[in-house]
Amino acid sequence: MLVCYFGALRERLGIKSEEITDLSGCHTAGDILTKLSAKSERHHQAFSSIGNICVAVDQEHASLESPLDGAEEIAFFPPVTGG
Amino acid sequence: MAIIDVTDEPIMAGQTYEDFCRDNHAAGGISMFVGRVRGGATDILELEHYPGMTEKALKEISERATKRFQLIDIVIRHRIGAMKSGEDIVLVLAAAPHRHDAIHAVDYVMDFLKTAAPFWKRLTINGVSSWVDARESDQQAAERWG
């Protein structure tokens, strides 16, 4: 699964995206976030630094409770600020 | 014919308005909003977005607005990349048979563009950069539409 990052989260992680192959125990978007948080101290600190982290599953707005259901792409980002 | 455009080129609001009027000569009302970069002459605003999802989100917003306000036509054009004070960030045009629908549609689109379209602003003032925080007032504005 491709994991994408945007905005301040992308900057703090230092990467735009990464592949996650071990999805064992991951049923929701929140499960992915928990697994990635444990991947490195950088991940943990970056995720912790963003209040109210947002998620999109296959480019649709979702929540941390959203099921993965075979999704191919997930994105985490701070609240949007366009317009 | 609705236009959804995410571009790193100048928005050309005037030309887009002229083209929109020509294409919708029978519309009784056309409403236009242009969001611009505030600040001093040396400030830089950068717009990051989520390619693919951005276009889908804007299309969904335009379709909801078209249905809700019975629009004849709509344009949403949003800039990405770096821009300076006074440059246009976003343009929304709505054509409807009557003025209230056109005016309300532009307001509706902007409220959801600010809260649902995946853009992130980064502002550099006097060489110091920071990400712009989302505002609770924008969320409240979107929620008033029910």
Coordinates of N, CA and C in Angstrom, one line a residue:
Chain A
M1 N 0.8 -1.2 0.0 CA 0.0 0.0 0.0 C 0.9 1.2 0.0
L2 N 0.5 2.2 -0.8 CA 1.2 3.5 -0.9 C 0.7 4.4 0.2
V3 N 1.6 5.0 1.0 CA 1.2 5.9 2.0 C 1.8 7.3 1.6
C4 N 0.9 8.3 1.5 CA 1.3 9.6 1.0 C 1.2 10.6 2.2
Y5 N 2.1 11.6 2.2 CA 2.1 12.7 3.2 C 2.1 14.0 2.6
F6 N 1.4 15.0 3.2 CA 1.3 16.3 2.7 C 1.5 17.4 3.7
G7 N 1.8 18.6 3.3 CA 1.9 19.7 4.2 C 3.0 19.6 5.2
A8 N 2.7 20.1 6.4 CA 3.7 20.0 7.5 C 4.1 18.6 7.9
L9 N 3.2 17.6 7.7 CA 3.6 16.2 8.0 C 4.6 15.7 7.0
R10 N 4.4 16.0 5.7 CA 5.4 15.7 4.7 C 6.8 16.3 5.1
E11 N 6.8 17.5 5.4 CA 8.0 18.2 5.7 C 8.7 17.6 7.0
R12 N 8.0 17.3 8.0 CA 8.6 16.8 9.2 C 9.1 15.4 9.0
L13 N 8.4 14.6 8.2 CA 8.9 13.2 7.9 C 10.0 13.2 6.9
G14 N 10.1 14.3 6.1 CA 11.2 14.3 5.1 C 10.9 13.4 3.9
I15 N 9.7 12.9 3.7 CA 9.4 12.1 2.6 C 8.0 12.4 2.1
K16 N 7.8 12.2 0.8 CA 6.4 12.5 0.2 C 5.5 11.2 0.4
S17 N 6.2 10.1 0.3 CA 5.4 8.8 0.3 C 6.3 7.6 0.7
E18 N 5.7 6.5 1.0 CA 6.4 5.3 1.3 C 5.5 4.1 1.1
E19 N 6.1 3.0 0.8 CA 5.3 1.7 0.7 C 5.2 1.0 2.0
I20 N 4.1 0.5 2.3 CA 4.0 -0.4 3.5 C 3.5 -1.7 3.0
T21 N 4.3 -2.7 3.3 CA 4.0 -4.1 2.8 C 3.4 -5.0 3.8
D22 N 3.7 -4.8 5.1 CA 3.2 -5.6 6.2 C 2.0 -4.9 6.7
L23 N 0.8 -5.4 6.3 CA -0.5 -4.9 6.7 C -1.1 -5.8 7.8
S24 N -0.3 -6.7 8.4 CA -0.9 -7.6 9.4 C -1.4 -6.8 10.5
G25 N -2.6 -7.1 10.9 CA -3.3 -6.5 12.0 C -3.9 -5.1 11.7
C26 N -3.8 -4.7 10.4 CA -4.3 -3.4 10.0 C -5.7 -3.6 9.4
H27 N -6.7 -3.1 10.0 CA -8.0 -3.2 9.5 C -8.6 -1.8 9.1
T28 N -8.1 -0.8 9.8 CA -8.5 0.6 9.6 C -7.4 1.6 9.3
A29 N -7.7 2.8 8.9 CA -6.7 3.8 8.6 C -5.9 4.1 9.9
G30 N -6.6 4.1 11.0 CA -5.9 4.3 12.3 C -4.9 3.2 12.6
D31 N -5.2 2.0 12.2 CA -4.2 0.9 12.4 C -2.9 1.1 11.7
I32 N -3.1 1.7 10.4 CA -1.9 2.0 9.6 C -1.1 3.1 10.3
L33 N -1.8 4.1 10.9 CA -1.1 5.2 11.6 C -0.3 4.7 12.8
T34 N -1.0 3.8 13.5 CA -0.3 3.2 14.7 C 0.9 2.4 14.3
K35 N 0.8 1.6 13.2 CA 1.9 0.8 12.8 C 3.1 1.7 12.3
L36 N 2.8 2.8 11.6 CA 3.8 3.7 11.1 C 4.4 4.5 12.2
S37 N 3.6 4.8 13.2 CA 4.2 5.6 14.4 C 5.3 4.8 15.1
A38 N 5.1 3.4 15.1 CA 6.1 2.6 15.7 C 7.3 2.3 14.8
K39 N 7.3 2.8 13.6 CA 8.3 2.4 12.6 C 9.6 3.1 13.0
S40 N 9.5 4.4 13.4 CA 10.8 5.1 13.8 C 10.4 6.3 14.7
E41 N 11.4 6.8 15.4 CA 11.2 7.9 16.2 C 10.7 9.2 15.4
R42 N 11.3 9.3 14.2 CA 10.9 10.4 13.3 C 9.4 10.3 13.0
H43 N 8.9 9.1 12.7 CA 7.5 8.9 12.4 C 6.7 9.3 13.6
H44 N 7.1 8.8 14.8 CA 6.3 9.0 16.0 C 6.2 10.5 16.3
Q45 N 7.3 11.2 16.2 CA 7.3 12.6 16.5 C 6.5 13.4 15.5
A46 N 6.7 13.1 14.2 CA 6.0 13.8 13.2 C 4.4 13.6 13.3
F47 N 4.0 12.4 13.5 CA 2.5 12.2 13.7 C 2.0 12.9 15.0
S48 N 2.8 12.8 16.0 CA 2.4 13.4 17.3 C 2.3 15.0 17.2
S49 N 3.1 15.5 16.3 CA 3.2 17.0 16.2 C 2.0 17.6 15.5
I50 N 1.3 16.8 14.8 CA 0.1 17.3 14.0 C -1.2 17.1 14.8
G51 N -1.8 18.2 15.2 CA -3.0 18.1 15.9 C -4.1 17.8 14.9
N52 N -5.1 16.9 15.3 CA -6.2 16.6 14.4 C -5.8 16.1 13.0
I53 N -5.0 15.1 13.0 CA -4.5 14.5 11.7 C -5.6 14.0 10.8
C54 N -5.6 14.3 9.5 CA -6.6 13.9 8.6 C -6.1 12.8 7.7
V55 N -7.1 12.1 7.2 CA -6.8 10.9 6.4 C -7.7 10.8 5.2
A56 N -7.1 10.3 4.1 CA -7.8 10.0 2.9 C -7.5 8.6 2.5
V57 N -8.5 7.8 2.1 CA -8.3 6.4 1.6 C -8.7 6.4 0.2
D58 N -7.8 6.0 -0.7 CA -8.0 6.0 -2.1 C -8.5 7.3 -2.6
Q59 N -7.9 8.4 -2.1 CA -8.2 9.8 -2.5 C -9.6 10.2 -2.1
E60 N -10.2 9.6 -1.1 CA -11.5 10.1 -0.6 C -11.3 10.4 0.9
H61 N -11.9 11.5 1.3 CA -11.8 11.8 2.8 C -12.3 10.7 3.6
A62 N -11.6 10.4 4.7 CA -12.0 9.2 5.5 C -11.7 9.6 7.0
S63 N -11.9 8.7 7.8 CA -11.6 8.9 9.2 C -10.6 7.8 9.7
L64 N -10.0 7.9 10.9 CA -9.1 6.9 11.4 C -9.9 5.6 11.6
E65 N -11.2 5.6 11.7 CA -12.0 4.4 11.9 C -12.4 3.8 10.6
S66 N -12.1 4.4 9.5 CA -12.5 3.9 8.2 C -11.8 2.6 7.9
P67 N -12.6 1.6 7.4 CA -12.0 0.3 7.0 C -11.1 0.4 5.8
L68 N -10.1 -0.4 5.7 CA -9.2 -0.3 4.5 C -9.8 -1.0 3.3
D69 N -10.5 -2.1 3.5 CA -11.2 -2.8 2.4 C -10.5 -2.9 1.1
G70 N -9.2 -3.3 1.2 CA -8.4 -3.5 0.0 C -7.9 -2.2 -0.7
A71 N -7.9 -1.1 0.1 CA -7.4 0.2 -0.5 C -6.0 0.1 -0.9
E72 N -5.7 0.8 -2.0 CA -4.3 0.8 -2.5 C -3.5 2.0 -2.1
E73 N -4.2 3.1 -1.7 CA -3.5 4.3 -1.3 C -4.1 5.0 -0.1
I74 N -3.3 5.4 0.8 CA -3.8 6.1 2.0 C -2.9 7.4 2.2
A75 N -3.5 8.4 2.6 CA -2.8 9.7 2.8 C -3.1 10.3 4.2
F76 N -2.0 10.8 4.8 CA -2.2 11.5 6.1 C -1.7 12.9 5.9
F77 N -2.4 13.9 6.5 CA -2.1 15.3 6.3 C -2.8 16.1 7.4
P78 N -2.3 17.4 7.6 CA -2.9 18.3 8.5 C -4.2 18.8 7.9
P79 N -5.1 19.4 8.7 CA -6.3 20.0 8.2 C -6.0 20.9 7.0
V80 N -6.8 20.9 6.0 CA -6.5 21.6 4.7 C -6.7 23.2 4.9
T81 N -6.0 23.9 4.1 CA -6.0 25.4 4.2 C -6.0 26.1 2.8
G82 N -6.8 25.5 1.9 CA -6.8 26.1 0.5 C -7.7 27.4 0.5
G83 N -7.9 27.8 -0.8 CA -8.8 28.9 -1.0 C -8.2 30.3 -0.8
Chain B
M1 N -20.4 24.4 -19.8 CA -19.4 23.3 -19.5 C -18.5 23.7 -18.4
A2 N -18.7 23.0 -17.3 CA -17.9 23.3 -16.1 C -16.4 23.2 -16.3
I3 N -15.7 24.1 -15.7 CA -14.2 24.0 -15.8 C -13.6 23.8 -14.4
I4 N -12.9 22.8 -14.2 CA -12.1 22.6 -12.9 C -10.7 22.6 -13.3
D5 N -9.9 23.5 -12.7 CA -8.5 23.7 -13.1 C -7.6 23.9 -11.9
V6 N -6.6 23.1 -11.8 CA -5.5 23.4 -10.8 C -4.3 23.7 -11.6
T7 N -3.7 24.8 -11.4 CA -2.6 25.3 -12.3 C -1.5 26.0 -11.5
D8 N -0.3 25.9 -12.0 CA 0.8 26.7 -11.5 C 1.1 27.9 -12.3
E9 N 0.1 28.2 -13.2 CA 0.2 29.4 -14.0 C -0.7 30.5 -13.5
P10 N -0.5 31.8 -13.8 CA -1.4 32.8 -13.3 C -2.8 32.5 -13.7
I11 N -3.8 32.8 -12.9 CA -5.2 32.4 -13.1 C -5.9 33.2 -14.2
M12 N -5.5 34.4 -14.5 CA -6.1 35.2 -15.6 C -7.6 35.4 -15.4
A13 N -7.9 36.0 -14.2 CA -9.3 36.1 -13.8 C -10.1 36.9 -14.9
G14 N -9.6 38.0 -15.3 CA -10.3 38.8 -16.3 C -10.6 38.1 -17.6
Q15 N -9.7 37.4 -18.1 CA -9.9 36.7 -19.4 C -10.9 35.5 -19.2
T16 N -10.8 34.9 -18.0 CA -11.7 33.8 -17.7 C -13.1 34.3 -17.6
Y17 N -13.3 35.4 -17.0 CA -14.6 36.0 -16.8 C -15.2 36.4 -18.2
E18 N -14.4 37.0 -19.1 CA -14.8 37.3 -20.4 C -15.3 36.1 -21.2
D19 N -14.5 35.0 -21.1 CA -14.8 33.8 -21.8 C -16.1 33.2 -21.2
F20 N -16.2 33.2 -19.9 CA -17.4 32.7 -19.2 C -18.7 33.4 -19.6
C21 N -18.6 34.7 -19.7 CA -19.8 35.5 -20.1 C -20.2 35.2 -21.5
R22 N -19.2 35.0 -22.4 CA -19.4 34.7 -23.8 C -20.1 33.3 -23.9
D23 N -19.6 32.4 -23.1 CA -20.2 31.0 -23.2 C -21.5 30.9 -22.5
N24 N -21.9 31.9 -21.7 CA -23.2 31.8 -20.9 C -23.9 33.1 -21.1
H25 N -24.1 33.5 -22.4 CA -24.7 34.8 -22.7 C -26.2 34.9 -22.2
A26 N -26.8 33.7 -22.0 CA -28.2 33.8 -21.6 C -28.4 33.8 -20.1
A27 N -27.3 33.7 -19.3 CA -27.5 33.7 -17.9 C -27.9 35.0 -17.4
G28 N -28.9 35.0 -16.4 CA -29.4 36.3 -15.9 C -28.4 36.8 -14.8
G29 N -27.6 36.0 -14.2 CA -26.7 36.5 -13.2 C -25.4 35.7 -13.2
I30 N -24.3 36.4 -13.2 CA -23.0 35.8 -13.0 C -22.3 36.3 -11.8
S31 N -21.8 35.5 -10.9 CA -21.1 35.9 -9.7 C -19.7 35.4 -9.8
M32 N -18.8 36.2 -9.2 CA -17.4 35.9 -9.4 C -16.7 36.2 -8.0
F33 N -15.8 35.3 -7.6 CA -15.0 35.6 -6.4 C -13.5 35.3 -6.8
V34 N -12.7 36.2 -6.4 CA -11.2 36.0 -6.6 C -10.5 36.1 -5.2
G35 N -9.9 35.0 -4.8 CA -9.1 35.1 -3.5 C -7.7 35.4 -3.9
R36 N -7.1 36.3 -3.2 CA -5.8 36.9 -3.5 C -4.8 36.7 -2.3
V37 N -3.5 36.8 -2.6 CA -2.5 36.7 -1.6 C -2.4 38.1 -0.9
R38 N -2.6 38.0 0.4 CA -2.4 39.2 1.3 C -0.9 39.4 1.6
G39 N -0.7 40.5 2.3 CA 0.7 40.7 2.9 C 1.5 41.7 2.2
G40 N 2.8 41.7 2.6 CA 3.7 42.7 2.0 C 4.3 42.2 0.7
A41 N 5.1 43.1 0.1 CA 5.6 42.9 -1.2 C 6.6 41.8 -1.3
T42 N 7.2 41.5 -0.1 CA 8.3 40.4 -0.2 C 7.8 39.1 0.3
D43 N 6.5 39.0 0.8 CA 6.0 37.8 1.3 C 5.8 36.8 0.2
I44 N 5.9 35.5 0.5 CA 5.7 34.4 -0.5 C 4.7 33.5 0.1
L45 N 3.7 33.1 -0.7 CA 2.7 32.1 -0.4 C 2.9 30.9 -1.3
E46 N 3.1 29.7 -0.7 CA 3.2 28.5 -1.5 C 2.0 27.6 -1.2
L47 N 1.4 27.0 -2.3 CA 0.3 26.2 -2.2 C 0.7 24.8 -2.6
E48 N 0.6 23.8 -1.7 CA 0.8 22.4 -2.0 C -0.5 21.7 -2.1
H49 N -0.6 20.7 -2.9 CA -1.9 20.0 -3.0 C -1.7 18.5 -3.2
Y50 N -2.8 17.8 -3.3 CA -2.7 16.3 -3.4 C -3.2 16.0 -4.8
P51 N -2.3 15.8 -5.8 CA -2.7 15.6 -7.2 C -3.7 14.4 -7.3
G52 N -4.7 14.6 -8.1 CA -5.7 13.6 -8.2 C -6.8 13.8 -7.3
M53 N -6.6 13.8 -6.0 CA -7.7 14.0 -5.0 C -8.2 15.4 -5.1
T54 N -7.3 16.4 -5.4 CA -7.7 17.8 -5.5 C -8.8 17.9 -6.6
E55 N -8.5 17.4 -7.7 CA -9.4 17.6 -8.9 C -10.7 16.9 -8.6
K56 N -10.6 15.7 -8.0 CA -11.9 15.0 -7.6 C -12.7 15.8 -6.6
A57 N -12.0 16.4 -5.6 CA -12.7 17.1 -4.6 C -13.4 18.4 -5.2
L58 N -12.7 19.1 -6.0 CA -13.2 20.3 -6.6 C -14.4 19.9 -7.6
K59 N -14.3 18.8 -8.3 CA -15.4 18.4 -9.2 C -16.6 18.1 -8.3
E60 N -16.4 17.4 -7.2 CA -17.6 17.0 -6.4 C -18.2 18.3 -5.8
I61 N -17.4 19.3 -5.4 CA -18.0 20.5 -4.8 C -18.7 21.3 -5.9
S62 N -18.2 21.3 -7.1 CA -18.9 22.0 -8.2 C -20.2 21.3 -8.6
E63 N -20.2 20.0 -8.6 CA -21.4 19.3 -8.9 C -22.5 19.5 -7.8
R64 N -22.1 19.5 -6.6 CA -23.1 19.8 -5.5 C -23.6 21.2 -5.6
A65 N -22.8 22.1 -5.9 CA -23.2 23.5 -6.1 C -24.1 23.7 -7.3
T66 N -23.8 23.0 -8.4 CA -24.6 23.1 -9.6 C -26.0 22.6 -9.3
K67 N -26.1 21.5 -8.6 CA -27.4 20.9 -8.3 C -28.2 21.7 -7.3
R68 N -27.5 22.1 -6.3 CA -28.2 22.9 -5.2 C -28.7 24.2 -5.6
F69 N -27.9 24.9 -6.5 CA -28.3 26.3 -6.9 C -28.8 26.4 -8.4
Q70 N -29.0 25.2 -9.0 CA -29.5 25.1 -10.4 C -28.6 26.0 -11.3
L71 N -27.3 25.8 -11.2 CA -26.4 26.6 -12.0 C -26.5 26.2 -13.5
I72 N -26.2 27.2 -14.3 CA -26.1 27.0 -15.8 C -24.6 26.5 -16.0
D73 N -23.7 27.1 -15.3 CA -22.3 26.8 -15.6 C -21.5 27.3 -14.3
I74 N -20.3 26.7 -14.2 CA -19.4 27.0 -13.1 C -17.9 26.8 -13.5
V75 N -17.1 27.7 -12.9 CA -15.6 27.6 -13.1 C -15.0 27.6 -11.7
I76 N -14.1 26.6 -11.4 CA -13.3 26.7 -10.2 C -11.8 26.6 -10.7
R77 N -11.1 27.6 -10.5 CA -9.6 27.6 -10.9 C -8.8 27.9 -9.7
H78 N -7.9 27.0 -9.4 CA -7.1 27.2 -8.1 C -5.6 27.1 -8.5
R79 N -4.9 28.1 -8.0 CA -3.4 28.1 -8.2 C -2.7 27.2 -7.2
I80 N -1.6 26.7 -7.7 CA -0.6 26.0 -6.8 C 0.8 26.5 -7.0
G81 N 1.7 26.2 -6.2 CA 3.1 26.6 -6.3 C 3.3 28.0 -5.5
A82 N 4.3 28.7 -5.9 CA 4.7 29.9 -5.2 C 4.1 31.1 -5.8
M83 N 3.6 32.1 -5.0 CA 3.1 33.3 -5.5 C 3.3 34.4 -4.5
K84 N 3.2 35.7 -5.1 CA 3.5 36.8 -4.3 C 2.2 37.6 -3.9
S85 N 2.4 38.6 -3.0 CA 1.3 39.4 -2.6 C 0.6 40.1 -3.9
G86 N -0.7 40.0 -3.9 CA -1.5 40.6 -5.0 C -1.8 39.6 -6.1
E87 N -1.2 38.5 -6.1 CA -1.5 37.5 -7.1 C -2.8 36.7 -6.7
D88 N -3.5 36.2 -7.7 CA -4.7 35.5 -7.5 C -4.5 34.1 -7.1
I89 N -5.1 33.6 -6.0 CA -5.0 32.2 -5.6 C -6.1 31.3 -6.2
V90 N -7.3 31.9 -6.1 CA -8.5 31.1 -6.5 C -9.5 32.0 -7.2
L91 N -10.2 31.4 -8.2 CA -11.2 32.0 -8.9 C -12.5 31.1 -9.0
V92 N -13.6 31.7 -8.6 CA -14.9 30.9 -8.7 C -15.9 31.8 -9.5
L93 N -16.4 31.2 -10.5 CA -17.5 31.9 -11.3 C -18.7 31.0 -11.4
A94 N -19.9 31.6 -11.2 CA -21.1 30.8 -11.2 C -22.1 31.6 -12.1
A95 N -22.8 30.9 -13.0 CA -23.8 31.5 -13.8 C -25.1 30.8 -13.5
A96 N -26.2 31.6 -13.3 CA -27.5 31.1 -12.9 C -28.6 32.0 -13.6
P97 N -29.8 31.5 -13.6 CA -30.8 32.3 -14.2 C -31.1 33.6 -13.4
H98 N -30.9 33.5 -12.0 CA -31.1 34.7 -11.2 C -30.0 34.9 -10.2
R99 N -29.9 36.1 -9.7 CA -28.7 36.5 -8.9 C -28.4 35.8 -7.7
H100 N -29.5 35.5 -6.9 CA -29.3 34.9 -5.6 C -28.6 33.5 -5.7
D101 N -29.0 32.7 -6.7 CA -28.4 31.4 -6.8 C -26.9 31.6 -7.2
A102 N -26.6 32.5 -8.1 CA -25.2 32.7 -8.5 C -24.3 33.2 -7.3
I103 N -24.9 34.1 -6.5 CA -24.1 34.6 -5.4 C -23.9 33.6 -4.3
H104 N -25.0 32.9 -4.0 CA -24.9 31.8 -3.0 C -24.0 30.7 -3.4
A105 N -24.0 30.4 -4.7 CA -23.2 29.2 -5.2 C -21.7 29.5 -5.0
V106 N -21.3 30.7 -5.2 CA -19.9 31.1 -5.1 C -19.5 31.0 -3.6
D107 N -20.4 31.5 -2.7 CA -20.1 31.4 -1.3 C -20.0 30.0 -0.8
Y108 N -20.9 29.1 -1.3 CA -21.0 27.7 -1.0 C -19.7 27.0 -1.4
V109 N -19.3 27.3 -2.7 CA -18.1 26.7 -3.2 C -16.8 27.1 -2.4
M110 N -16.7 28.3 -2.0 CA -15.6 28.8 -1.3 C -15.5 28.1 0.1
D111 N -16.7 28.0 0.7 CA -16.7 27.4 2.1 C -16.2 26.0 2.0
F112 N -16.6 25.2 1.0 CA -16.2 23.8 1.0 C -14.8 23.6 0.4
L113 N -14.4 24.6 -0.5 CA -13.1 24.5 -1.0 C -12.1 24.7 0.2
K114 N -12.4 25.6 1.1 CA -11.5 25.8 2.2 C -11.5 24.7 3.2
T115 N -12.5 23.8 3.3 CA -12.5 22.8 4.3 C -12.4 21.4 3.7
A116 N -12.6 21.2 2.4 CA -12.6 19.8 1.9 C -11.6 19.6 0.8
A117 N -11.1 20.6 0.1 CA -10.2 20.4 -1.0 C -8.8 20.3 -0.4
P118 N -8.0 19.3 -0.8 CA -6.7 19.1 -0.2 C -5.6 20.0 -0.7
F119 N -5.6 21.2 -0.1 CA -4.5 22.2 -0.4 C -3.9 22.6 1.0
W120 N -2.7 23.0 1.0 CA -2.0 23.4 2.2 C -1.2 24.7 1.9
K121 N -1.4 25.7 2.7 CA -0.6 27.0 2.5 C 0.6 27.0 3.3
R122 N 1.7 27.5 2.8 CA 2.9 27.8 3.5 C 3.3 29.2 3.2
L123 N 3.5 30.0 4.3 CA 3.7 31.4 4.1 C 5.1 31.8 4.6
T124 N 5.8 32.6 3.8 CA 7.2 33.0 4.2 C 7.1 34.5 4.3
I125 N 7.4 35.0 5.5 CA 7.4 36.5 5.8 C 8.8 36.8 6.3
N126 N 9.5 37.8 5.7 CA 10.8 38.2 6.0 C 11.8 37.0 6.2
G127 N 11.6 36.0 5.3 CA 12.5 34.9 5.2 C 12.2 33.8 6.2
V128 N 11.1 34.0 7.0 CA 10.7 32.9 8.0 C 9.4 32.2 7.5
S129 N 9.5 30.9 7.3 CA 8.4 30.2 6.7 C 7.6 29.4 7.8
S130 N 6.3 29.3 7.6 CA 5.5 28.5 8.5 C 4.2 28.1 7.7
W131 N 3.7 26.9 8.1 CA 2.5 26.4 7.6 C 1.3 27.2 8.1
V132 N 0.3 27.5 7.3 CA -0.9 28.2 7.8 C -1.8 27.2 8.5
D133 N -2.3 27.6 9.6 CA -3.2 26.7 10.4 C -4.6 26.8 9.8
A134 N -5.4 25.7 9.8 CA -6.8 25.7 9.5 C -7.5 26.6 10.5
R135 N -8.6 27.2 10.1 CA -9.4 28.1 11.0 C -10.7 27.5 11.3
E136 N -11.1 27.5 12.6 CA -12.4 27.0 13.0 C -13.5 27.7 12.4
S137 N -13.3 29.0 12.1 CA -14.4 29.8 11.5 C -14.7 29.3 10.1
D138 N -13.7 28.8 9.4 CA -14.0 28.2 8.0 C -14.8 27.0 8.1
Q139 N -14.5 26.1 9.1 CA -15.3 24.9 9.4 C -16.8 25.3 9.7
Q140 N -16.9 26.3 10.6 CA -18.3 26.7 10.9 C -19.0 27.3 9.7
A141 N -18.3 28.0 8.9 CA -19.0 28.5 7.7 C -19.5 27.4 6.8
A142 N -18.7 26.3 6.6 CA -19.2 25.2 5.8 C -20.4 24.5 6.4
E143 N -20.4 24.4 7.7 CA -21.4 23.7 8.4 C -22.8 24.4 8.3
R144 N -22.8 25.7 8.1 CA -24.1 26.4 8.0 C -24.9 26.0 6.8
W145 N -24.3 25.3 5.8 CA -25.0 24.9 4.7 C -25.8 23.6 4.9
G146 N -25.5 23.0 6.1 CA -26.3 21.8 6.5 C -25.8 20.5 5.7

